[in-house]
Amino acid sequence: MPSNDVANVEVAIIGGGIGGLTTAVALNKAGIDAHIFEQAEQYGEVGGHLTIDTAAIVVLGRWDLDAPFRALACELDGLEIRTLRSGNVLAHFPHPDLGALGVNDSSRAGSRVVHAFLRTDFLKMLTDQIPSRNLHTGHKLTALSGDGEGASARFENGLEVRASIILGADGVRSLARSMFDNSQAAPANWSVLRTLCSADLLPDDMPNDRMRFWDGWEFGDKEKQIGTHALTVPVREAKFVSIDLQFVGGDQLQDCDPWDIPVDRVMARYPETMDPLVRTMIEKRVEPITVHAIFDRPVAEKWVDRRIAILGDAAHSMRPSLGQGACQSIHDAGELAKSFAEHGLTSEALEAYADVRKPYVKMIVEAAKNQSVSPKAPVK
Ligand SMILES: Cc1cc2nc3c(=O)[nH]c(=O)nc-3n(C[C@H](O)[C@H](O)[C@H](O)COP(=O)(O)OP(=O)(O)OC[C@H]3O[C@@H](n4cnc5c(N)ncnc54)[C@H](O)[C@@H]3O)c2cc1C
């Protein structure tokens, strides 16, 4: 798409993260000419793993993504809690139903089956489903405006796009959302460091088949909300272990290159008494350690302005404690596709989407807040 020009498309989606790309897949499969405009030069710039649950996988199945998804994801045998000091197992249980975590939704009874995968693999699966002429990287949104007939987006490279509908899927620090409110994304004083190691490092009696939460509160200060925890999951046919190191409070490594955190700065957070296996996994990593800061932003009260709407983290960012942000972005995509099928590319479709999704995600966001950092055993 040439710069310094005005292009016309049916739907312009700002942001090529999970919410934007899933929506583009859903709409293109429904015969709608939906285009992605992503600021980065490549998709999946921020790596690490994600987990999604059965309910989100059912939605992916509507767009024939069930088989490709299962090929790249590992089904988890529940959640195991260990101490980060000794590696002792404290508990092992199925992923609790969201109802047990405070989400009032009787349609989700029972425990959840959760799958883990690398974010980059998932985004590649999605971009493979979208016609390449509808994918535009290196397009940073700078301005948005709308009227009763459509909406326009302007990009840093000079391109202007006119569309029947514009969807802001530009993440927690969304510029699109500034059309609707004055809220700002605030740093949560919590960052997640991520890397990857070979599963060959695990001992024979520790199968790489489940999520493991290594509780490290004892290395921090619970009163001051300073903690250091690790989360490990199997990825890529369980040949690798994806590692998240959760730094709550304390040194947030803001002076470091976020794409390559020096290992000595990471290890400074852990005393010598840390479980040697976790130490080895970090030391023998096969990828650089990257850091991802967590931001808080309240759920938007307004999601729609005539022909413009927001979705995913732009509308409802949440703490990652429940592993629900990406799941809910996928549900947004499903609801938008359904709503356009019923109401066409209209503002009514956008209002109908927001009416269904907003009350539900508010419950999830509250539950994620209450869950804090340490997962709790299911409430009986
Ligand atoms: C550490 C961590 C772990 C998580 N784990 C899980 C999990 O296990 N399960 C789960 O369901 N969720 C998880 N989440 C949440 C999940 O990552 C997010 O909810 C999800 O990525 C939201 O998708 P999105 O498309 O709305 O936003 P994003 O993934 O943030 O994508 C937004 C995109 O918009 C682009 N963009 C931003 N501004 C502009 C602009 N001006 N112009 C053009 N493009 C722009 C960005 O470059 C980016 O590609 C986790 C989050 C974190 C931080």
Short mmCIF file of C-alpha atoms and ligand atoms in Angstrom, two decimals:
data_model
loop_
_atom_site.label_atom_id
_atom_site.label_comp_id
_atom_site.label_asym_id
_atom_site.label_seq_id
_atom_site.Cartn_x
_atom_site.Cartn_y
_atom_site.Cartn_z
CA MET A 1 0.00 0.00 0.00
CA PRO A 2 1.73 3.24 -1.09
CA SER A 3 2.44 6.01 1.43
CA ASN A 4 1.20 9.61 1.02
CA ASP A 5 -1.99 8.24 -0.41
CA VAL A 6 -5.56 7.52 0.75
CA ALA A 7 -6.52 3.87 0.70
CA ASN A 8 -10.06 2.57 1.04
CA VAL A 9 -10.77 -0.69 2.86
CA GLU A 10 -13.83 -2.23 4.49
CA VAL A 11 -12.32 -2.73 7.94
CA ALA A 12 -9.00 -1.30 9.18
CA ILE A 13 -7.60 -2.94 12.30
CA ILE A 14 -4.94 -1.00 14.19
CA GLY A 15 -2.48 -3.40 15.85
CA GLY A 16 -1.29 -6.86 14.83
CA GLY A 17 -1.31 -8.55 18.25
CA ILE A 18 -3.52 -11.47 19.18
CA GLY A 19 -6.73 -9.42 19.25
CA GLY A 20 -6.14 -7.67 15.93
CA LEU A 21 -4.91 -10.70 14.00
CA THR A 22 -7.62 -13.02 15.32
CA THR A 23 -10.24 -10.46 14.31
CA ALA A 24 -8.65 -10.15 10.85
CA VAL A 25 -8.78 -13.95 10.41
CA ALA A 26 -12.43 -14.07 11.50
CA LEU A 27 -13.51 -11.21 9.22
CA ASN A 28 -11.55 -12.33 6.16
CA LYS A 29 -12.99 -15.84 6.53
CA ALA A 30 -16.44 -14.18 6.54
CA GLY A 31 -15.64 -12.43 3.24
CA ILE A 32 -14.95 -9.00 4.79
CA ASP A 33 -11.91 -7.12 3.46
CA ALA A 34 -10.17 -6.54 6.82
CA HIS A 35 -6.64 -5.08 6.88
CA ILE A 36 -4.09 -5.03 9.69
CA PHE A 37 -1.93 -1.94 10.32
CA GLU A 38 0.87 -2.80 12.74
CA GLN A 39 3.49 -0.33 13.95
CA ALA A 40 6.31 -2.89 14.32
CA GLU A 41 8.28 -4.25 11.38
CA GLN A 42 7.35 -7.81 12.34
CA TYR A 43 4.58 -9.57 14.21
CA GLY A 44 5.20 -11.06 17.62
CA GLU A 45 7.98 -8.72 18.59
CA VAL A 46 7.32 -9.50 22.24
CA GLY A 47 7.99 -13.21 22.70
CA GLY A 48 7.37 -15.58 25.55
CA HIS A 49 4.62 -18.11 26.02
CA LEU A 50 0.89 -17.84 26.41
CA THR A 51 -1.72 -20.26 27.64
CA ILE A 52 -5.30 -20.34 26.48
CA ASP A 53 -8.22 -22.41 27.69
CA THR A 54 -10.82 -24.65 26.08
CA ALA A 55 -13.41 -21.89 25.67
CA ALA A 56 -11.02 -19.81 23.53
CA ILE A 57 -9.93 -22.86 21.52
CA VAL A 58 -13.59 -23.55 20.66
CA VAL A 59 -13.78 -20.03 19.18
CA LEU A 60 -10.61 -20.64 17.11
CA GLY A 61 -12.29 -23.81 15.79
CA ARG A 62 -14.97 -21.65 14.12
CA TRP A 63 -12.28 -20.43 11.71
CA ASP A 64 -10.76 -23.90 11.07
CA LEU A 65 -7.85 -23.15 13.37
CA ASP A 66 -8.38 -26.13 15.65
CA ALA A 67 -5.88 -28.43 13.88
CA PRO A 68 -3.13 -25.83 13.26
CA PHE A 69 -3.48 -24.66 16.86
CA ARG A 70 -3.15 -28.17 18.31
CA ALA A 71 -0.04 -28.70 16.15
CA LEU A 72 1.78 -25.80 17.82
CA ALA A 73 0.44 -26.04 21.39
CA CYS A 74 1.05 -28.39 24.33
CA GLU A 75 -1.94 -29.55 26.39
CA LEU A 76 -1.09 -29.08 30.06
CA ASP A 77 -1.62 -31.58 32.84
CA GLY A 78 -2.84 -28.86 35.22
CA LEU A 79 -0.86 -26.60 37.50
CA GLU A 80 1.87 -27.65 39.93
CA ILE A 81 2.99 -25.36 42.75
CA ARG A 82 6.56 -25.64 44.03
CA THR A 83 8.69 -23.52 46.30
CA LEU A 84 11.44 -21.62 44.51
CA ARG A 85 13.80 -22.31 47.41
CA SER A 86 13.69 -26.10 47.55
CA GLY A 87 11.68 -27.13 44.52
CA ASN A 88 9.37 -29.07 46.87
CA VAL A 89 5.94 -29.76 45.40
CA LEU A 90 3.18 -28.05 47.40
CA ALA A 91 0.21 -28.97 45.21
CA HIS A 92 -0.85 -30.21 41.78
CA PHE A 93 -4.39 -29.63 40.54
CA PRO A 94 -6.36 -29.05 37.34
CA HIS A 95 -6.61 -25.42 36.20
CA PRO A 96 -9.52 -24.10 38.25
CA ASP A 97 -12.76 -23.18 36.57
CA LEU A 98 -13.17 -19.39 36.28
CA GLY A 99 -16.34 -19.73 38.40
CA ALA A 100 -14.16 -20.93 41.29
CA LEU A 101 -12.11 -17.75 40.85
CA GLY A 102 -15.07 -15.41 41.17
CA VAL A 103 -16.39 -15.20 37.61
CA ASN A 104 -20.12 -15.73 37.77
CA ASP A 105 -20.67 -17.80 34.63
CA SER A 106 -22.53 -21.08 34.90
CA SER A 107 -21.67 -21.98 31.28
CA ARG A 108 -18.09 -22.69 32.32
CA ALA A 109 -18.60 -25.34 34.97
CA GLY A 110 -15.76 -27.75 35.74
CA SER A 111 -12.03 -27.31 35.45
CA ARG A 112 -10.39 -25.87 32.34
CA VAL A 113 -8.06 -27.61 29.94
CA VAL A 114 -5.24 -25.23 29.15
CA HIS A 115 -2.75 -25.27 26.26
CA ALA A 116 0.65 -23.52 26.17
CA PHE A 117 2.50 -22.19 23.12
CA LEU A 118 4.98 -19.55 22.06
CA ARG A 119 3.38 -16.23 21.16
CA THR A 120 5.45 -15.95 17.97
CA ASP A 121 4.24 -19.38 16.76
CA PHE A 122 0.63 -18.41 17.40
CA LEU A 123 0.92 -15.08 15.57
CA LYS A 124 2.54 -16.84 12.61
CA MET A 125 -0.38 -19.29 12.50
CA LEU A 126 -2.74 -16.29 12.35
CA THR A 127 -0.84 -14.30 9.71
CA ASP A 128 -0.67 -17.45 7.54
CA GLN A 129 -4.49 -17.30 7.38
CA ILE A 130 -4.69 -13.67 6.22
CA PRO A 131 -4.07 -12.62 2.59
CA SER A 132 -0.63 -10.97 2.51
CA ARG A 133 -2.03 -7.89 0.74
CA ASN A 134 -4.11 -7.26 3.90
CA LEU A 135 -1.10 -7.21 6.25
CA HIS A 136 0.77 -3.92 6.68
CA THR A 137 3.70 -3.70 9.08
CA GLY A 138 5.61 -0.48 9.79
CA HIS A 139 2.35 1.48 10.05
CA LYS A 140 2.14 3.45 13.29
CA LEU A 141 -1.21 5.10 13.92
CA THR A 142 -0.95 8.80 14.75
CA ALA A 143 -4.54 10.04 14.40
CA LEU A 144 -8.06 8.68 14.13
CA SER A 145 -11.36 10.34 13.26
CA GLY A 146 -14.85 9.10 12.53
CA ASP A 147 -18.24 10.18 11.25
CA GLY A 148 -21.59 8.54 10.57
CA GLU A 149 -20.42 7.03 7.27
CA GLY A 150 -17.03 5.64 8.20
CA ALA A 151 -13.70 6.46 9.82
CA SER A 152 -10.18 7.54 8.86
CA ALA A 153 -6.77 6.65 10.22
CA ARG A 154 -3.52 8.49 9.64
CA PHE A 155 -0.13 6.83 10.00
CA GLU A 156 3.33 8.15 10.78
CA ASN A 157 4.54 7.15 7.29
CA GLY A 158 2.02 9.50 5.68
CA LEU A 159 -0.60 6.95 4.64
CA GLU A 160 -4.24 7.78 5.27
CA VAL A 161 -6.82 5.01 5.31
CA ARG A 162 -10.57 5.41 4.97
CA ALA A 163 -12.71 2.48 6.14
CA SER A 164 -16.33 1.60 6.88
CA ILE A 165 -15.15 0.43 10.31
CA ILE A 166 -11.93 1.00 12.25
CA LEU A 167 -11.03 -1.30 15.14
CA GLY A 168 -8.42 -0.23 17.69
CA ALA A 169 -6.52 -3.36 18.77
CA ASP A 170 -3.39 -1.46 19.74
CA GLY A 171 -2.84 -2.88 23.21
CA VAL A 172 -2.86 -1.50 26.73
CA ARG A 173 -1.21 1.79 25.71
CA SER A 174 -3.78 2.22 22.94
CA LEU A 175 -3.82 5.49 21.05
CA ALA A 176 -7.19 4.52 19.54
CA ARG A 177 -8.67 4.48 23.03
CA SER A 178 -7.73 8.13 23.52
CA MET A 179 -10.71 8.80 21.20
CA PHE A 180 -12.93 7.59 24.04
CA ASP A 181 -11.35 8.57 27.37
CA ASN A 182 -8.39 10.29 29.01
CA SER A 183 -7.14 7.27 30.95
CA GLN A 184 -3.46 6.41 30.89
CA ALA A 185 -1.71 3.06 31.24
CA ALA A 186 0.17 3.11 34.56
CA PRO A 187 3.21 0.88 35.27
CA ALA A 188 2.16 -1.84 37.74
CA ASN A 189 5.65 -2.09 39.30
CA TRP A 190 5.69 -5.65 38.04
CA SER A 191 7.70 -7.01 35.15
CA VAL A 192 8.01 -10.41 33.56
CA LEU A 193 11.36 -11.65 32.28
CA ARG A 194 11.22 -14.37 29.67
CA THR A 195 13.54 -16.93 28.20
CA LEU A 196 13.62 -20.50 26.89
CA CYS A 197 15.66 -23.62 27.70
CA SER A 198 15.85 -27.20 26.50
CA ALA A 199 13.54 -29.71 28.22
CA ASP A 200 16.57 -32.03 28.41
CA LEU A 201 17.58 -30.09 31.52
CA LEU A 202 14.63 -31.53 33.46
CA PRO A 203 15.30 -34.67 35.52
CA ASP A 204 13.63 -37.93 34.45
CA ASP A 205 11.07 -37.76 37.26
CA MET A 206 9.89 -34.28 36.20
CA PRO A 207 7.89 -34.62 32.97
CA ASN A 208 7.62 -31.48 30.84
CA ASP A 209 3.83 -31.77 30.72
CA ARG A 210 2.41 -29.13 33.07
CA MET A 211 2.54 -25.52 34.18
CA ARG A 212 4.81 -25.10 37.20
CA PHE A 213 4.55 -22.09 39.48
CA TRP A 214 7.69 -21.69 41.60
CA ASP A 215 6.60 -19.58 44.57
CA GLY A 216 9.35 -17.17 45.59
CA TRP A 217 7.64 -14.88 48.10
CA GLU A 218 10.12 -16.00 50.72
CA PHE A 219 12.93 -14.31 48.75
CA GLY A 220 10.99 -11.07 48.76
CA ASP A 221 8.86 -9.16 51.22
CA LYS A 222 5.17 -9.97 51.23
CA GLU A 223 4.35 -6.89 53.35
CA LYS A 224 6.02 -4.60 50.82
CA GLN A 225 4.61 -6.66 47.93
CA ILE A 226 8.07 -7.55 46.64
CA GLY A 227 8.27 -11.04 45.20
CA THR A 228 10.21 -13.15 42.77
CA HIS A 229 8.40 -16.08 41.22
CA ALA A 230 8.98 -18.32 38.25
CA LEU A 231 6.50 -19.93 35.90
CA THR A 232 7.56 -22.70 33.53
CA VAL A 233 5.54 -24.38 30.78
CA PRO A 234 6.25 -26.88 27.99
CA VAL A 235 6.33 -25.48 24.43
CA ARG A 236 7.20 -26.72 20.93
CA GLU A 237 6.22 -30.39 21.28
CA ALA A 238 7.45 -30.18 24.90
CA LYS A 239 11.05 -30.09 23.64
CA PHE A 240 11.53 -26.71 25.31
CA VAL A 241 10.59 -25.09 28.60
CA SER A 242 9.42 -21.48 28.43
CA ILE A 243 10.39 -19.58 31.58
CA ASP A 244 8.70 -16.48 33.00
CA LEU A 245 10.44 -14.78 35.92
CA GLN A 246 8.01 -12.50 37.69
CA PHE A 247 9.65 -9.53 39.40
CA VAL A 248 7.08 -7.88 41.61
CA GLY A 249 8.33 -4.60 43.15
CA GLY A 250 12.03 -3.94 43.71
CA ASP A 251 14.46 -3.49 40.79
CA GLN A 252 12.40 -3.28 37.58
CA LEU A 253 15.55 -3.24 35.35
CA GLN A 254 14.49 -0.04 33.60
CA ASP A 255 18.09 0.89 32.78
CA CYS A 256 18.66 -2.36 30.79
CA ASP A 257 18.16 -3.19 27.11
CA PRO A 258 14.71 -4.86 27.30
CA TRP A 259 15.68 -7.35 24.56
CA ASP A 260 18.78 -8.65 26.34
CA ILE A 261 18.79 -8.40 30.12
CA PRO A 262 22.22 -9.23 31.64
CA VAL A 263 21.94 -12.51 33.54
CA ASP A 264 23.85 -11.13 36.55
CA ARG A 265 21.13 -8.49 37.02
CA VAL A 266 18.56 -11.28 36.99
CA MET A 267 20.44 -13.53 39.37
CA ALA A 268 21.04 -10.63 41.78
CA ARG A 269 17.39 -11.02 42.73
CA TYR A 270 17.85 -14.62 43.84
CA PRO A 271 19.87 -15.82 46.82
CA GLU A 272 22.24 -18.77 46.50
CA THR A 273 19.55 -20.88 48.13
CA MET A 274 17.34 -20.86 45.03
CA ASP A 275 16.41 -24.29 43.66
CA PRO A 276 19.40 -25.33 41.51
CA LEU A 277 17.21 -26.58 38.66
CA VAL A 278 15.62 -23.16 38.08
CA ARG A 279 19.07 -21.57 38.29
CA THR A 280 20.36 -24.04 35.66
CA MET A 281 17.37 -23.39 33.38
CA ILE A 282 18.17 -19.67 33.44
CA GLU A 283 21.92 -20.12 33.03
CA LYS A 284 21.60 -22.63 30.16
CA ARG A 285 18.93 -20.66 28.30
CA VAL A 286 18.89 -20.86 24.51
CA GLU A 287 17.46 -17.36 23.98
CA PRO A 288 18.25 -13.92 25.44
CA ILE A 289 16.33 -12.85 28.53
CA THR A 290 13.80 -10.18 27.58
CA VAL A 291 11.70 -8.04 29.90
CA HIS A 292 8.05 -7.07 29.58
CA ALA A 293 6.61 -4.45 31.95
CA ILE A 294 3.02 -4.88 33.12
CA PHE A 295 0.69 -1.87 32.91
CA ASP A 296 -2.65 -1.25 34.56
CA ARG A 297 -5.49 0.59 32.84
CA PRO A 298 -9.12 0.41 33.94
CA VAL A 299 -11.64 -1.29 31.66
CA ALA A 300 -12.90 1.36 29.22
CA GLU A 301 -16.43 2.56 29.93
CA LYS A 302 -16.93 3.49 26.30
CA TRP A 303 -15.86 1.03 23.58
CA VAL A 304 -17.59 2.49 20.55
CA ASP A 305 -17.78 5.86 18.85
CA ARG A 306 -19.92 5.61 15.72
CA ARG A 307 -17.77 3.57 13.26
CA ILE A 308 -14.78 3.09 15.60
CA ALA A 309 -14.46 0.47 18.34
CA ILE A 310 -11.71 -0.90 20.57
CA LEU A 311 -10.98 -4.51 21.50
CA GLY A 312 -8.49 -6.67 23.37
CA ASP A 313 -6.12 -4.98 25.82
CA ALA A 314 -7.03 -1.58 24.37
CA ALA A 315 -10.50 -2.03 25.90
CA HIS A 316 -9.83 -4.34 28.84
CA SER A 317 -6.25 -4.95 29.87
CA MET A 318 -5.88 -7.19 32.90
CA ARG A 319 -3.24 -8.62 35.20
CA PRO A 320 -1.77 -11.79 33.65
CA SER A 321 -2.46 -13.84 36.83
CA LEU A 322 -5.39 -15.75 35.30
CA GLY A 323 -3.95 -16.12 31.78
CA GLN A 324 -7.12 -14.59 30.32
CA GLY A 325 -6.09 -11.46 28.36
CA ALA A 326 -5.43 -13.25 25.08
CA CYS A 327 -8.42 -15.57 25.63
CA GLN A 328 -10.71 -12.57 25.99
CA SER A 329 -9.23 -10.91 22.88
CA ILE A 330 -10.13 -14.08 20.95
CA HIS A 331 -13.69 -13.89 22.34
CA ASP A 332 -13.85 -10.23 21.23
CA ALA A 333 -12.95 -11.33 17.69
CA GLY A 334 -15.66 -14.01 17.79
CA GLU A 335 -18.31 -11.57 18.96
CA LEU A 336 -17.33 -8.91 16.40
CA ALA A 337 -17.58 -11.45 13.56
CA LYS A 338 -20.99 -12.57 14.83
CA SER A 339 -22.22 -9.02 15.18
CA PHE A 340 -21.09 -7.96 11.67
CA ALA A 341 -22.84 -11.05 10.27
CA GLU A 342 -26.09 -9.93 11.96
CA HIS A 343 -25.93 -6.15 11.53
CA GLY A 344 -23.47 -5.56 8.66
CA LEU A 345 -20.58 -3.10 8.88
CA THR A 346 -22.54 -0.61 10.99
CA SER A 347 -22.27 1.23 14.27
CA GLU A 348 -25.17 -0.97 15.52
CA ALA A 349 -22.91 -4.00 15.08
CA LEU A 350 -20.21 -2.33 17.18
CA GLU A 351 -22.70 -1.39 19.92
CA ALA A 352 -24.09 -4.95 19.99
CA TYR A 353 -20.54 -6.35 20.34
CA ALA A 354 -19.74 -4.02 23.24
CA ASP A 355 -23.04 -4.77 25.00
CA VAL A 356 -22.21 -8.49 25.07
CA ARG A 357 -18.52 -8.29 25.89
CA LYS A 358 -18.18 -5.45 28.41
CA PRO A 359 -20.07 -6.91 31.41
CA TYR A 360 -18.33 -10.26 30.99
CA VAL A 361 -14.75 -8.96 30.78
CA LYS A 362 -15.37 -6.72 33.78
CA MET A 363 -15.89 -9.89 35.86
CA ILE A 364 -12.70 -11.44 34.50
CA VAL A 365 -10.65 -8.30 35.16
CA GLU A 366 -11.89 -8.24 38.78
CA ALA A 367 -11.08 -11.93 39.23
CA ALA A 368 -7.57 -11.38 37.79
CA LYS A 369 -7.02 -8.49 40.20
CA ASN A 370 -8.09 -10.58 43.19
CA GLN A 371 -5.88 -13.45 42.11
CA SER A 372 -2.80 -11.22 42.53
CA VAL A 373 0.44 -13.07 41.68
CA SER A 374 0.26 -16.46 43.38
CA PRO A 375 -2.32 -18.83 42.00
CA LYS A 376 -4.56 -20.30 44.67
CA ALA A 377 -5.92 -23.80 44.83
CA PRO A 378 -9.51 -24.08 43.57
CA VAL A 379 -12.14 -23.07 46.09
CA LYS A 380 -14.25 -26.11 46.95
C1 LIG B 1 3.67 -11.46 30.90
C2 LIG B 1 2.33 -11.68 30.30
C3 LIG B 1 1.80 -12.96 30.27
C4 LIG B 1 0.55 -13.18 29.73
N1 LIG B 1 0.05 -14.45 29.70
C5 LIG B 1 -1.17 -14.67 29.17
C6 LIG B 1 -1.68 -15.99 29.09
O1 LIG B 1 -1.03 -16.96 29.47
N2 LIG B 1 -2.92 -16.18 28.56
C7 LIG B 1 -3.68 -15.13 28.11
O2 LIG B 1 -4.81 -15.36 27.65
N3 LIG B 1 -3.20 -13.86 28.16
C8 LIG B 1 -1.97 -13.61 28.67
N4 LIG B 1 -1.47 -12.35 28.70
C9 LIG B 1 -2.27 -11.24 28.16
C10 LIG B 1 -2.12 -11.16 26.64
O3 LIG B 1 -0.76 -11.11 26.27
C11 LIG B 1 -2.83 -9.91 26.14
O4 LIG B 1 -4.09 -9.81 26.72
C12 LIG B 1 -2.99 -9.98 24.63
O5 LIG B 1 -1.72 -10.02 24.03
C13 LIG B 1 -3.78 -8.77 24.15
O6 LIG B 1 -3.76 -8.77 22.75
P1 LIG B 1 -3.99 -7.41 21.99
O7 LIG B 1 -3.94 -7.76 20.56
O8 LIG B 1 -5.18 -6.71 22.52
O9 LIG B 1 -2.76 -6.48 22.40
P2 LIG B 1 -1.22 -6.68 22.10
O10 LIG B 1 -0.85 -8.11 22.09
O11 LIG B 1 -0.51 -5.77 23.04
O12 LIG B 1 -1.03 -6.14 20.61
C14 LIG B 1 -1.16 -4.77 20.31
C15 LIG B 1 -0.46 -4.53 18.99
O13 LIG B 1 -0.71 -3.19 18.59
C16 LIG B 1 0.48 -2.63 18.10
N5 LIG B 1 0.38 -1.17 18.26
C17 LIG B 1 0.43 -0.45 19.41
N6 LIG B 1 0.31 0.86 19.15
C18 LIG B 1 0.17 0.97 17.80
C19 LIG B 1 0.02 2.08 16.92
N7 LIG B 1 -0.02 3.34 17.36
N8 LIG B 1 -0.11 1.84 15.59
C20 LIG B 1 -0.08 0.55 15.10
N9 LIG B 1 0.10 -0.53 15.89
C21 LIG B 1 0.21 -0.32 17.23
C22 LIG B 1 1.57 -3.26 18.97
O14 LIG B 1 2.84 -3.19 18.35
C23 LIG B 1 1.06 -4.68 19.09
O15 LIG B 1 1.51 -5.52 18.06
C24 LIG B 1 -0.21 -12.10 29.23
C25 LIG B 1 0.32 -10.81 29.26
C26 LIG B 1 1.58 -10.60 29.78
C27 LIG B 1 2.12 -9.21 29.80
#
